[in-house]
């Protein structure tokens, strides 16, 4: 704010001129309007900030691509081996592909449960598609394939040779393996009558034969044994359906039979690439489990036989994993990072790493997990995104980031960055918070959030360049994506909460799906004098707009000496335009063009207007609104002009 005080007139009234041309504080919802700073807004509905923090109407929306037969359950871009891209969508239980928003072509080979949100990740030429219920599917550019789950082995029997009955027990389980994963263990079998010697004291003639029924399509089997029921660990891997345990093979105490069948791949929701592995979590049937695949040729294989495995994070505790994402440790090393939720919403963050160990002739991966001290987690998987430096995520207590602690080496921290809009976050519908989605685009972290029970119906964003919040836009998304077409143009798209077509957000589009949307800018209540108790004879309020178009409504509200806070002036701004173009008609005998020509419309890049007020006020609030399809402007500056007054305070202020 710039303030100029001119010399006094004979009536001892000093002329006061104030200019406000800084709006880079964004939206402030935590303070009452009388406390909001002069560079902040109370309301910025369907607005965004440009240049050095100037307000203007937001981007418009339009449909992109063909119509599906039902609501879209997810979308992703698939990058093909020839360098081209496809837009992949899931709708009505089927997968579809299209190019440049063209005709939909069904991708056969797998179906999905309609109505379930689908999640995607591409690695090694495959696009993996998961929804937590159906078998994991992958697309190779031509068709879909799913992993056919194997059944666990049955008919397990144990036969002893060289051993007699005794006090020592022997228990066994067997699992079946395919190229993807491993089944759960068979029904446990025990040696009838026990043994007279423990396994580590067997002689050369002592052994136990373990046999079971062949499992169709199994490529191998894993044998687990123990001297205690329910505590079997890995003994060996074989391709036959029987095994002779002579006591010479060392038992691997670190590998137990899986808790779930991964031969069809685990039925998770969240997927991420970290350390050249697929990491996955948010399994509805194993809510504490984080899975990891093998590397290289075993990418996508989750069995420990192929370098994969799993780890439970505080099994039976209050924290349940929601999202795994690749990030760094406090020292900068890449880590699979897992964000968890808790019932009250705080959650936590874990970081995972893998080391290699060898027992006997068997090498295997050993995962370990460390919790980030004092961290918050997330309630919504799709709200977790990375900007240039940090991980952003939604928490029912606010919008948080995960990043290194400034001035402290090796320490990560979670930090809330939504304090200025906290009341807005607290007002969201609790039953829909798990559906909040986010995306980092154009240096902005977009969040789509629910203010009604019907799901995400608003968009807000944090501007990482101007370091402020913009709240809110009257549109909602179920998922954001980017799609780059064959001409190299990148489209910022979203899946509607309810709808059969993708929608594009762009600065080149007017309105929402061809219909005008309303915008509102409302300032705080700014005092006109140094002390809020003093009054000013406000003569005029100026507003300067850049390149205004359409119809723009301007309103001034203020606190007068006698009537309180009320509207004191309104005006409608209708910009003047100029048109230019070549090729419209002959100039003498010279034709300047051989086409009909297209006119260019220009509005003033610095268009000043004012409203006469002529009232005694102690504060003002300013409002700009639009509702026409072609409305646009850039708010550049306000100026207040008036005379300082020496008046007694209103009698209504007096306390008896």
XYZ file of C-alpha atoms in Angstrom:
656
model
C 0.000 0.000 0.000
C 1.237 3.455 -0.934
C -0.142 6.438 1.027
C 0.085 10.071 -0.023
C -1.111 12.915 2.187
C -1.484 16.303 0.534
C -1.493 19.724 2.208
C -4.437 20.877 4.301
C -7.270 22.956 2.966
C -8.891 25.855 4.765
C -11.241 23.379 6.387
C -8.190 21.561 7.806
C -9.001 18.440 5.807
C -5.892 16.714 4.420
C -6.220 14.993 1.048
C -5.370 11.293 1.316
C -4.500 8.988 -1.584
C -3.838 5.261 -1.049
C -2.836 2.739 -3.685
C -2.996 -1.041 -3.300
C -1.246 -2.937 -6.078
C 0.115 -6.034 -4.316
C -2.129 -9.094 -4.165
C 0.502 -11.808 -3.759
C -0.793 -13.032 -0.398
C -3.382 -15.262 -2.029
C -6.486 -16.260 -0.070
C -6.679 -16.070 3.711
C -9.485 -18.003 5.405
C -8.089 -18.245 8.926
C -8.424 -14.541 9.774
C -11.574 -12.485 9.961
C -11.929 -10.098 7.053
C -11.022 -7.091 9.212
C -7.654 -8.732 9.981
C -6.763 -9.874 6.475
C -3.675 -8.197 5.043
C -3.882 -5.699 2.209
C -2.171 -8.161 -0.146
C -4.622 -10.988 0.651
C -8.147 -11.846 -0.459
C -11.082 -13.022 1.592
C -12.576 -14.753 -1.434
C -11.242 -15.639 -4.879
C -13.866 -17.879 -6.430
C -12.885 -19.160 -9.870
C -9.840 -16.911 -9.960
C -6.105 -17.555 -10.275
C -2.944 -15.517 -9.925
C -0.619 -14.507 -12.763
C 2.450 -12.333 -13.263
C 3.586 -11.002 -9.874
C 0.444 -12.133 -8.062
C -2.387 -10.434 -9.959
C -5.897 -11.878 -9.932
C -7.720 -12.961 -13.073
C -10.424 -15.499 -14.019
C -9.236 -19.098 -14.042
C -8.762 -21.467 -16.941
C -11.827 -22.856 -18.664
C -12.824 -26.462 -19.310
C -13.995 -28.447 -22.305
C -14.569 -32.077 -23.151
C -11.611 -34.015 -24.539
C -11.979 -37.230 -26.486
C -14.838 -39.555 -27.251
C -17.803 -40.529 -25.098
C -17.656 -43.703 -23.011
C -20.623 -45.911 -22.220
C -20.402 -45.231 -18.482
C -18.550 -43.136 -15.919
C -14.777 -43.200 -16.307
C -12.989 -45.079 -13.507
C -9.451 -43.931 -14.256
C -7.107 -42.759 -16.985
C -3.411 -42.766 -17.833
C -1.000 -41.963 -20.628
C 0.822 -44.927 -22.174
C 4.161 -44.243 -23.874
C 4.716 -46.732 -26.683
C 8.023 -48.152 -27.893
C 7.770 -46.184 -31.152
C 7.694 -42.902 -29.211
C 3.968 -42.237 -29.633
C 1.420 -42.030 -26.851
C -2.044 -43.382 -26.152
C -4.688 -42.214 -23.725
C -5.859 -45.243 -21.730
C -9.216 -45.071 -19.962
C -11.251 -47.558 -17.930
C -15.046 -47.395 -18.137
C -17.943 -49.832 -17.834
C -15.525 -52.579 -16.776
C -13.439 -52.340 -19.953
C -10.179 -50.711 -21.011
C -10.058 -48.302 -23.949
C -7.337 -46.583 -25.920
C -7.412 -43.475 -28.083
C -4.999 -41.093 -29.773
C -5.295 -37.291 -29.867
C -8.803 -37.453 -28.434
C -10.025 -39.637 -31.294
C -12.094 -42.804 -31.518
C -12.110 -45.244 -28.611
C -10.774 -48.746 -29.266
C -11.399 -51.510 -26.742
C -8.354 -53.262 -25.282
C -9.205 -56.911 -24.759
C -7.731 -59.484 -22.423
C -9.052 -58.328 -19.051
C -12.093 -56.762 -17.452
C -12.542 -54.660 -14.328
C -15.236 -54.141 -11.743
C -17.143 -51.068 -12.886
C -17.252 -48.172 -10.445
C -13.891 -48.854 -8.789
C -11.121 -46.260 -9.124
C -8.225 -47.651 -11.143
C -4.535 -46.842 -10.588
C -1.707 -46.990 -13.117
C 2.051 -47.157 -13.445
C 4.295 -47.830 -16.466
C 7.617 -49.663 -16.351
C 9.539 -52.024 -18.654
C 7.112 -51.409 -21.521
C 4.055 -52.437 -19.505
C 1.262 -50.280 -18.122
C 0.113 -51.893 -14.867
C -3.527 -51.372 -13.866
C -4.834 -52.109 -10.358
C -8.004 -51.403 -8.393
C -7.547 -53.488 -5.237
C -10.272 -55.983 -6.193
C -9.575 -57.431 -9.633
C -6.397 -59.250 -10.616
C -3.494 -56.985 -11.512
C -3.533 -56.346 -15.263
C -0.843 -55.071 -17.579
C -0.992 -53.576 -21.051
C 1.804 -54.148 -23.570
C 0.626 -51.768 -26.280
C -1.594 -54.378 -27.925
C -3.634 -56.278 -25.351
C -4.167 -56.776 -21.644
C -3.058 -59.778 -19.650
C -3.719 -60.768 -16.054
C -1.964 -63.152 -13.777
C -3.871 -66.409 -13.269
C -3.609 -67.312 -9.623
C -2.522 -70.814 -8.626
C -4.107 -72.850 -5.889
C -2.031 -73.832 -2.874
C -0.738 -77.436 -2.912
C -2.923 -80.074 -1.269
C -2.474 -83.631 0.001
C 0.732 -82.929 1.918
C 2.178 -86.053 3.595
C 5.349 -86.703 5.611
C 7.184 -90.048 5.735
C 10.239 -90.673 7.971
C 13.156 -92.994 7.186
C 15.853 -93.963 9.695
C 13.961 -92.129 12.434
C 11.744 -93.614 15.083
C 8.997 -92.038 17.132
C 10.068 -89.579 19.777
C 9.619 -86.249 21.498
C 10.876 -84.047 18.642
C 8.307 -82.532 16.292
C 8.496 -81.862 12.548
C 6.008 -79.629 10.694
C 5.902 -78.677 7.025
C 4.074 -76.496 4.527
C 4.523 -76.214 0.753
C 3.723 -73.344 -1.612
C 3.433 -73.273 -5.407
C 5.233 -70.705 -7.575
C 4.641 -69.326 -11.053
C 6.459 -66.585 -12.977
C 4.729 -63.909 -10.917
C 4.526 -64.970 -7.319
C 3.779 -67.566 -4.702
C 0.673 -69.117 -3.166
C -0.083 -69.272 0.514
C 1.116 -72.350 2.318
C -0.640 -75.673 2.084
C -2.456 -77.077 5.065
C 0.229 -77.804 7.630
C 1.354 -81.434 7.930
C 3.145 -82.959 10.895
C 5.153 -86.144 11.335
C 2.980 -88.625 13.157
C 4.579 -89.789 16.403
C 7.410 -87.271 16.223
C 11.125 -88.077 15.933
C 13.722 -89.522 18.261
C 16.364 -86.993 17.131
C 16.160 -83.266 16.284
C 16.916 -82.346 12.681
C 20.404 -80.959 13.392
C 21.402 -84.355 14.877
C 20.231 -86.612 12.049
C 22.595 -89.297 10.825
C 23.403 -90.043 7.195
C 20.528 -92.522 6.982
C 17.919 -90.168 8.474
C 15.526 -88.240 6.240
C 11.886 -87.225 5.795
C 10.090 -87.391 2.468
C 7.521 -84.688 1.823
C 5.012 -85.269 -0.983
C 2.011 -83.315 -2.316
C -0.329 -83.098 -5.279
C 0.854 -81.389 -8.458
C -0.482 -77.851 -9.018
C -1.358 -77.073 -12.626
C 0.772 -74.308 -14.215
C 3.159 -74.177 -11.248
C 6.804 -73.722 -12.264
C 8.266 -74.601 -8.851
C 7.468 -75.271 -5.210
C 8.903 -73.971 -1.959
C 9.180 -76.168 1.119
C 8.909 -74.703 4.630
C 9.631 -76.682 7.813
C 9.812 -76.107 11.566
C 9.870 -77.925 14.889
C 7.004 -75.689 16.099
C 3.524 -75.599 14.602
C 2.789 -72.418 12.657
C 6.409 -71.227 12.516
C 7.653 -72.859 9.321
C 10.472 -71.119 7.445
C 12.031 -71.761 4.044
C 13.951 -74.987 3.497
C 14.332 -75.306 -0.271
C 12.952 -74.625 -3.756
C 12.313 -77.487 -6.187
C 10.408 -78.261 -9.380
C 9.203 -81.773 -8.433
C 6.149 -82.558 -6.277
C 8.151 -84.373 -3.612
C 11.168 -83.472 -1.530
C 13.679 -85.447 0.506
C 14.870 -83.544 3.576
C 18.069 -85.233 4.807
C 19.027 -82.414 7.193
C 21.911 -81.116 5.077
C 20.152 -78.019 3.665
C 20.277 -74.997 5.940
C 16.898 -73.544 6.888
C 16.407 -69.860 6.022
C 14.888 -68.336 9.172
C 13.978 -65.051 7.435
C 11.461 -66.336 4.887
C 8.021 -67.520 5.986
C 5.087 -68.744 3.870
C 3.250 -65.743 2.349
C 0.156 -64.377 4.020
C -1.541 -63.929 0.644
C -1.448 -65.571 -2.749
C 0.735 -63.490 -5.094
C 0.654 -65.823 -8.096
C -2.024 -63.558 -9.509
C -0.089 -60.578 -8.061
C -1.287 -58.961 -4.825
C -4.538 -56.999 -5.102
C -3.197 -53.626 -4.089
C -4.098 -50.082 -5.152
C -0.960 -47.985 -4.740
C 2.030 -48.647 -7.024
C 5.390 -46.892 -7.389
C 8.815 -47.444 -8.965
C 11.714 -47.163 -6.536
C 15.138 -48.787 -6.781
C 14.121 -50.417 -10.085
C 11.365 -52.325 -8.286
C 7.617 -52.035 -8.173
C 6.480 -51.225 -4.649
C 2.815 -51.642 -3.809
C 0.475 -51.255 -0.861
C -3.114 -50.409 0.122
C -4.208 -54.032 -0.176
C -7.785 -54.298 1.158
C -7.142 -57.885 2.274
C -3.727 -57.248 3.881
C -3.934 -53.690 5.073
C -0.522 -53.559 6.811
C 1.482 -55.107 3.961
C 3.878 -53.386 1.571
C 4.952 -55.551 -1.374
C 8.017 -55.248 -3.582
C 8.879 -56.979 -6.835
C 12.157 -58.305 -8.110
C 14.374 -56.250 -10.383
C 15.452 -56.558 -14.013
C 13.786 -59.517 -15.718
C 11.787 -60.132 -12.532
C 10.185 -56.686 -12.517
C 6.532 -57.267 -11.648
C 7.224 -60.593 -9.880
C 6.452 -60.344 -6.173
C 7.665 -63.732 -4.930
C 10.803 -63.905 -2.797
C 11.912 -66.636 -5.225
C 12.232 -63.861 -7.846
C 13.791 -61.250 -5.569
C 10.499 -59.848 -4.384
C 8.818 -60.005 -1.023
C 6.766 -58.062 1.472
C 6.934 -56.389 4.843
C 4.236 -55.578 7.384
C 4.336 -52.130 8.968
C 3.297 -52.376 12.627
C 0.920 -55.254 11.944
C -2.111 -54.983 14.181
C -1.344 -51.369 15.005
C -3.224 -48.156 14.285
C -1.329 -47.182 11.133
C -2.435 -48.560 7.775
C -0.416 -47.895 4.589
C -2.213 -45.830 1.947
C 0.374 -44.747 -0.600
C 3.926 -45.637 -1.581
C 5.983 -43.047 -3.462
C 9.639 -42.645 -4.374
C 11.437 -39.996 -2.354
C 14.778 -39.408 -0.667
C 16.045 -40.105 2.801
C 17.338 -37.240 4.908
C 20.786 -37.860 3.408
C 19.520 -37.817 -0.176
C 19.404 -41.565 -0.896
C 16.403 -42.797 -2.888
C 13.816 -44.583 -0.754
C 10.427 -46.205 -1.167
C 8.347 -43.979 1.096
C 5.018 -45.101 2.549
C 2.362 -42.734 3.871
C -0.063 -44.219 6.379
C -3.373 -43.179 7.900
C -4.698 -43.471 11.446
C -8.312 -43.245 12.698
C -7.982 -39.671 13.979
C -6.213 -38.619 10.770
C -2.649 -37.933 11.883
C -1.013 -40.918 10.183
C 2.722 -41.427 9.737
C 5.488 -41.785 7.136
C 7.791 -44.804 6.777
C 10.834 -45.260 4.566
C 11.858 -48.690 3.297
C 15.134 -50.146 2.088
C 16.302 -53.576 0.957
C 19.506 -55.427 1.698
C 20.648 -58.780 0.353
C 21.355 -61.805 2.534
C 22.489 -65.354 1.785
C 21.629 -68.471 3.758
C 23.261 -71.619 2.402
C 22.950 -71.428 -1.387
C 19.938 -69.114 -1.288
C 20.173 -65.334 -1.691
C 17.127 -63.265 -0.839
C 16.010 -59.693 -0.221
C 15.553 -58.459 3.329
C 13.357 -55.349 3.685
C 13.651 -52.953 6.600
C 11.491 -50.001 7.609
C 12.138 -46.796 9.557
C 9.429 -44.381 10.658
C 10.000 -40.655 10.123
C 9.868 -39.201 13.633
C 6.905 -36.935 14.345
C 5.502 -37.350 10.849
C 1.977 -36.995 9.522
C 0.452 -39.286 6.888
C -2.408 -39.181 4.433
C -6.030 -40.245 4.218
C -6.115 -40.233 0.423
C -3.866 -42.162 -1.949
C -4.461 -39.912 -4.972
C -3.589 -36.779 -2.987
C 0.112 -37.715 -2.772
C 2.225 -35.938 -5.408
C 5.787 -34.719 -5.799
C 6.722 -31.173 -6.738
C 10.282 -30.144 -7.587
C 11.569 -30.760 -4.046
C 8.889 -32.123 -1.715
C 6.118 -34.650 -1.413
C 2.678 -33.063 -1.019
C -0.300 -34.856 0.498
C -3.712 -34.250 1.994
C -4.456 -34.932 5.627
C -7.782 -34.225 7.295
C -5.871 -31.700 9.409
C -4.460 -29.845 6.415
C -2.179 -29.994 3.391
C 1.288 -31.254 4.308
C 4.689 -31.613 2.701
C 7.449 -34.129 3.363
C 10.962 -32.806 2.925
C 14.378 -32.264 4.518
C 14.605 -30.085 7.601
C 16.361 -26.835 6.824
C 19.792 -26.444 8.488
C 19.683 -30.052 9.795
C 21.510 -32.732 7.823
C 19.855 -36.131 7.528
C 16.472 -35.163 9.005
C 13.116 -35.379 7.236
C 10.031 -33.584 8.466
C 6.373 -33.183 7.589
C 5.082 -29.647 7.630
C 1.596 -28.181 7.260
C 1.414 -25.433 4.633
C -2.330 -24.797 4.783
C -2.644 -22.762 7.969
C -4.113 -19.783 6.086
C -6.972 -21.904 4.751
C -7.354 -24.288 7.688
C -11.044 -23.468 8.335
C -11.767 -24.399 4.715
C -10.005 -27.760 5.140
C -11.831 -28.426 8.393
C -15.144 -27.786 6.629
C -14.671 -30.562 4.066
C -16.996 -33.582 4.190
C -15.306 -36.252 6.317
C -16.891 -39.254 4.598
C -15.365 -38.226 1.260
C -11.832 -37.320 2.339
C -10.306 -40.573 1.073
C -11.165 -39.441 -2.475
C -9.162 -36.189 -2.462
C -6.845 -36.118 -5.471
C -3.903 -33.884 -6.385
C -1.508 -33.073 -9.230
C 1.557 -30.872 -9.742
C 1.238 -28.814 -12.910
C 2.381 -25.353 -14.024
C 4.235 -24.855 -10.707
C 0.951 -25.345 -8.865
C -0.158 -28.188 -6.605
C -3.822 -28.728 -7.457
C -6.131 -30.469 -4.982
C -9.707 -31.488 -5.749
C -11.688 -31.661 -2.514
C -15.254 -32.427 -1.342
C -17.437 -29.709 0.138
C -20.545 -31.893 -0.357
C -21.322 -35.559 0.220
C -21.371 -36.220 -3.538
C -17.554 -36.222 -3.751
C -14.866 -33.877 -5.027
C -16.661 -30.763 -6.277
C -14.040 -28.030 -5.805
C -10.424 -27.385 -6.819
C -7.920 -25.402 -4.774
C -4.220 -24.970 -5.393
C -0.963 -23.912 -3.802
C 1.251 -21.730 -5.970
C 4.870 -22.852 -5.458
C 6.193 -19.701 -7.161
C 4.088 -17.122 -5.326
C 3.842 -19.220 -2.141
C 0.135 -18.736 -1.557
C -3.216 -20.524 -1.725
C -6.028 -19.968 -4.211
C -9.481 -21.060 -2.969
C -11.601 -22.207 -4.762
C -12.773 -23.277 -8.240
C -16.335 -24.530 -8.773
C -15.292 -27.753 -10.537
C -14.266 -31.133 -9.178
C -12.055 -33.987 -10.361
C -11.722 -37.668 -9.510
C -8.212 -37.885 -10.988
C -5.793 -35.550 -12.800
C -3.455 -36.594 -15.622
C -1.348 -35.108 -18.412
C -1.552 -36.419 -21.952
C 0.826 -35.376 -24.747
C -0.665 -35.838 -28.212
C 1.153 -36.722 -31.429
C 1.781 -33.037 -32.240
C 3.660 -32.549 -28.977
C 0.884 -30.574 -27.261
C 0.394 -31.513 -23.611
C -3.182 -31.516 -22.334
C -3.984 -31.102 -18.650
C -6.952 -33.446 -18.187
C -9.093 -34.734 -15.384
C -11.556 -37.548 -14.845
C -14.890 -36.083 -13.706
C -16.483 -37.422 -10.541
C -19.462 -38.343 -12.679
C -19.186 -38.257 -16.447
C -18.453 -40.237 -19.588
C -15.854 -37.928 -21.179
C -12.459 -36.646 -20.113
C -12.261 -32.902 -19.432
C -9.424 -30.541 -20.304
C -8.337 -27.482 -18.300
C -6.725 -24.774 -20.396
C -6.132 -21.024 -20.532
C -7.315 -21.180 -24.149
C -10.828 -22.302 -23.180
C -13.659 -19.993 -22.119
C -16.317 -21.121 -19.661
C -16.983 -24.582 -18.298
C -18.048 -27.019 -21.007
C -19.359 -24.088 -23.046
C -21.259 -22.460 -20.175
C -20.177 -19.296 -18.357
C -18.944 -19.587 -14.771
C -19.110 -16.812 -12.180
C -16.040 -15.272 -10.564
C -15.748 -13.284 -7.352
C -12.874 -11.335 -5.887
C -13.495 -9.991 -2.375
C -10.847 -8.121 -0.442
C -10.481 -7.862 3.278
C -11.869 -4.852 5.123
C -9.082 -2.319 4.862
C -8.887 0.723 7.182
C -8.723 4.028 5.322
C -6.711 5.813 7.978
C -3.727 4.885 10.103
C -5.991 4.136 13.054
C -9.118 2.074 12.442
C -11.208 4.455 14.548
C -10.614 7.409 12.192
C -12.820 8.322 9.246
C -12.086 9.487 5.728
C -14.385 11.409 3.406
C -13.934 8.926 0.586
C -14.522 10.658 -2.723
C -13.487 8.122 -5.342
C -12.300 4.533 -5.616
C -10.243 3.755 -8.709
C -9.667 0.320 -10.181
C -7.179 -0.484 -12.938
C -7.736 -3.618 -14.953
C -5.502 -5.204 -17.558
C -7.097 -6.275 -20.856
C -10.682 -6.415 -19.548
C -13.336 -8.220 -21.586
C -17.001 -8.925 -21.114
C -19.059 -7.448 -18.302
C -17.307 -6.835 -14.982
C -19.181 -5.684 -11.879
C -17.408 -3.513 -9.319
C -18.747 -2.912 -5.814
C -17.436 -0.869 -2.896
C -18.588 -1.627 0.638
C -17.664 0.313 3.752
C -18.361 1.201 7.368
C -20.026 4.612 7.504
C -20.361 6.783 10.570
C -24.109 6.379 10.870
C -25.289 3.299 8.950
C -22.634 0.678 9.672
C -21.125 -1.645 7.085
C -23.010 -1.543 3.795
C -22.647 -1.186 0.028
C -21.674 2.383 -0.833
C -21.080 2.201 -4.568
C -21.504 -0.089 -7.570
C -20.627 0.107 -11.234
C -20.540 -2.071 -14.320
C -17.364 -2.019 -16.364
C -17.909 -2.587 -20.069
C -14.545 -2.468 -21.859
C -14.021 -0.712 -25.156
C -12.514 -2.798 -27.937
C -10.615 -2.074 -31.117
C -10.436 -4.368 -34.120
C -7.831 -4.795 -36.806
C -7.294 -7.218 -39.667
C -5.996 -7.539 -43.206
C -7.764 -9.016 -46.234
C -11.241 -7.644 -45.657
C -11.692 -5.589 -48.776
C -9.921 -3.625 -51.491
C -7.767 -0.624 -50.622
C -8.203 1.286 -53.881
C -7.235 -1.157 -56.584
C -5.007 -3.270 -54.282
C -6.306 -6.444 -52.647
C -4.393 -6.851 -49.397
C -5.363 -10.493 -48.998
C -7.187 -13.295 -50.779
C -9.082 -14.583 -47.741
C -11.919 -13.259 -45.685
C -9.534 -12.432 -42.881
C -9.951 -12.817 -39.111
C -10.155 -9.702 -36.959
C -7.990 -9.370 -33.845
C -9.728 -7.868 -30.819
C -7.686 -5.671 -28.526
C -8.604 -4.296 -25.115
C -6.512 -1.858 -23.141
C -3.718 -3.467 -21.135
C -4.134 -0.672 -18.571
C -7.792 0.279 -18.279
C -8.518 2.651 -15.327
C -12.046 3.303 -14.006
C -13.484 4.861 -10.860
C -16.611 4.969 -8.715
C -17.714 8.155 -6.921
C -18.493 7.478 -3.257
C -18.590 10.807 -1.302
C -19.230 9.172 2.067
C -17.589 9.228 5.474
C -16.022 5.794 5.935
C -13.471 4.211 8.232
C -12.848 1.046 6.163
C -13.700 -0.403 2.762
C -14.093 -3.767 1.131
C -13.904 -4.210 -2.635
C -15.567 -6.809 -4.813
C -15.198 -7.697 -8.495
C -17.605 -10.203 -10.055
C -18.226 -11.598 -13.529
C -20.777 -14.028 -14.941
C -20.492 -13.791 -18.739
C -18.778 -16.359 -20.954
C -16.294 -13.882 -22.420
C -15.412 -12.148 -19.136
C -11.721 -11.657 -18.404
C -9.434 -9.169 -16.688
C -6.234 -8.813 -14.722
C -6.621 -6.880 -11.472
C -3.689 -4.461 -11.337
C -4.441 -1.812 -8.732
C -6.908 0.036 -6.482
C -6.637 3.696 -5.434
C -8.646 5.401 -2.673
C -8.921 9.173 -2.772
C -10.492 11.371 -0.121
C -10.054 13.814 2.725
C -9.109 13.051 6.302
C -11.775 14.036 8.831
C -11.624 15.184 12.414
C -14.915 13.864 13.730
C -16.123 12.444 16.984
C -16.683 8.697 17.088
C -20.242 7.475 16.523
C -22.402 7.598 19.637
C -23.177 3.897 19.177
C -19.579 3.115 20.124
C -19.909 4.593 23.556
C -20.110 2.167 26.461
C -22.400 3.161 29.298
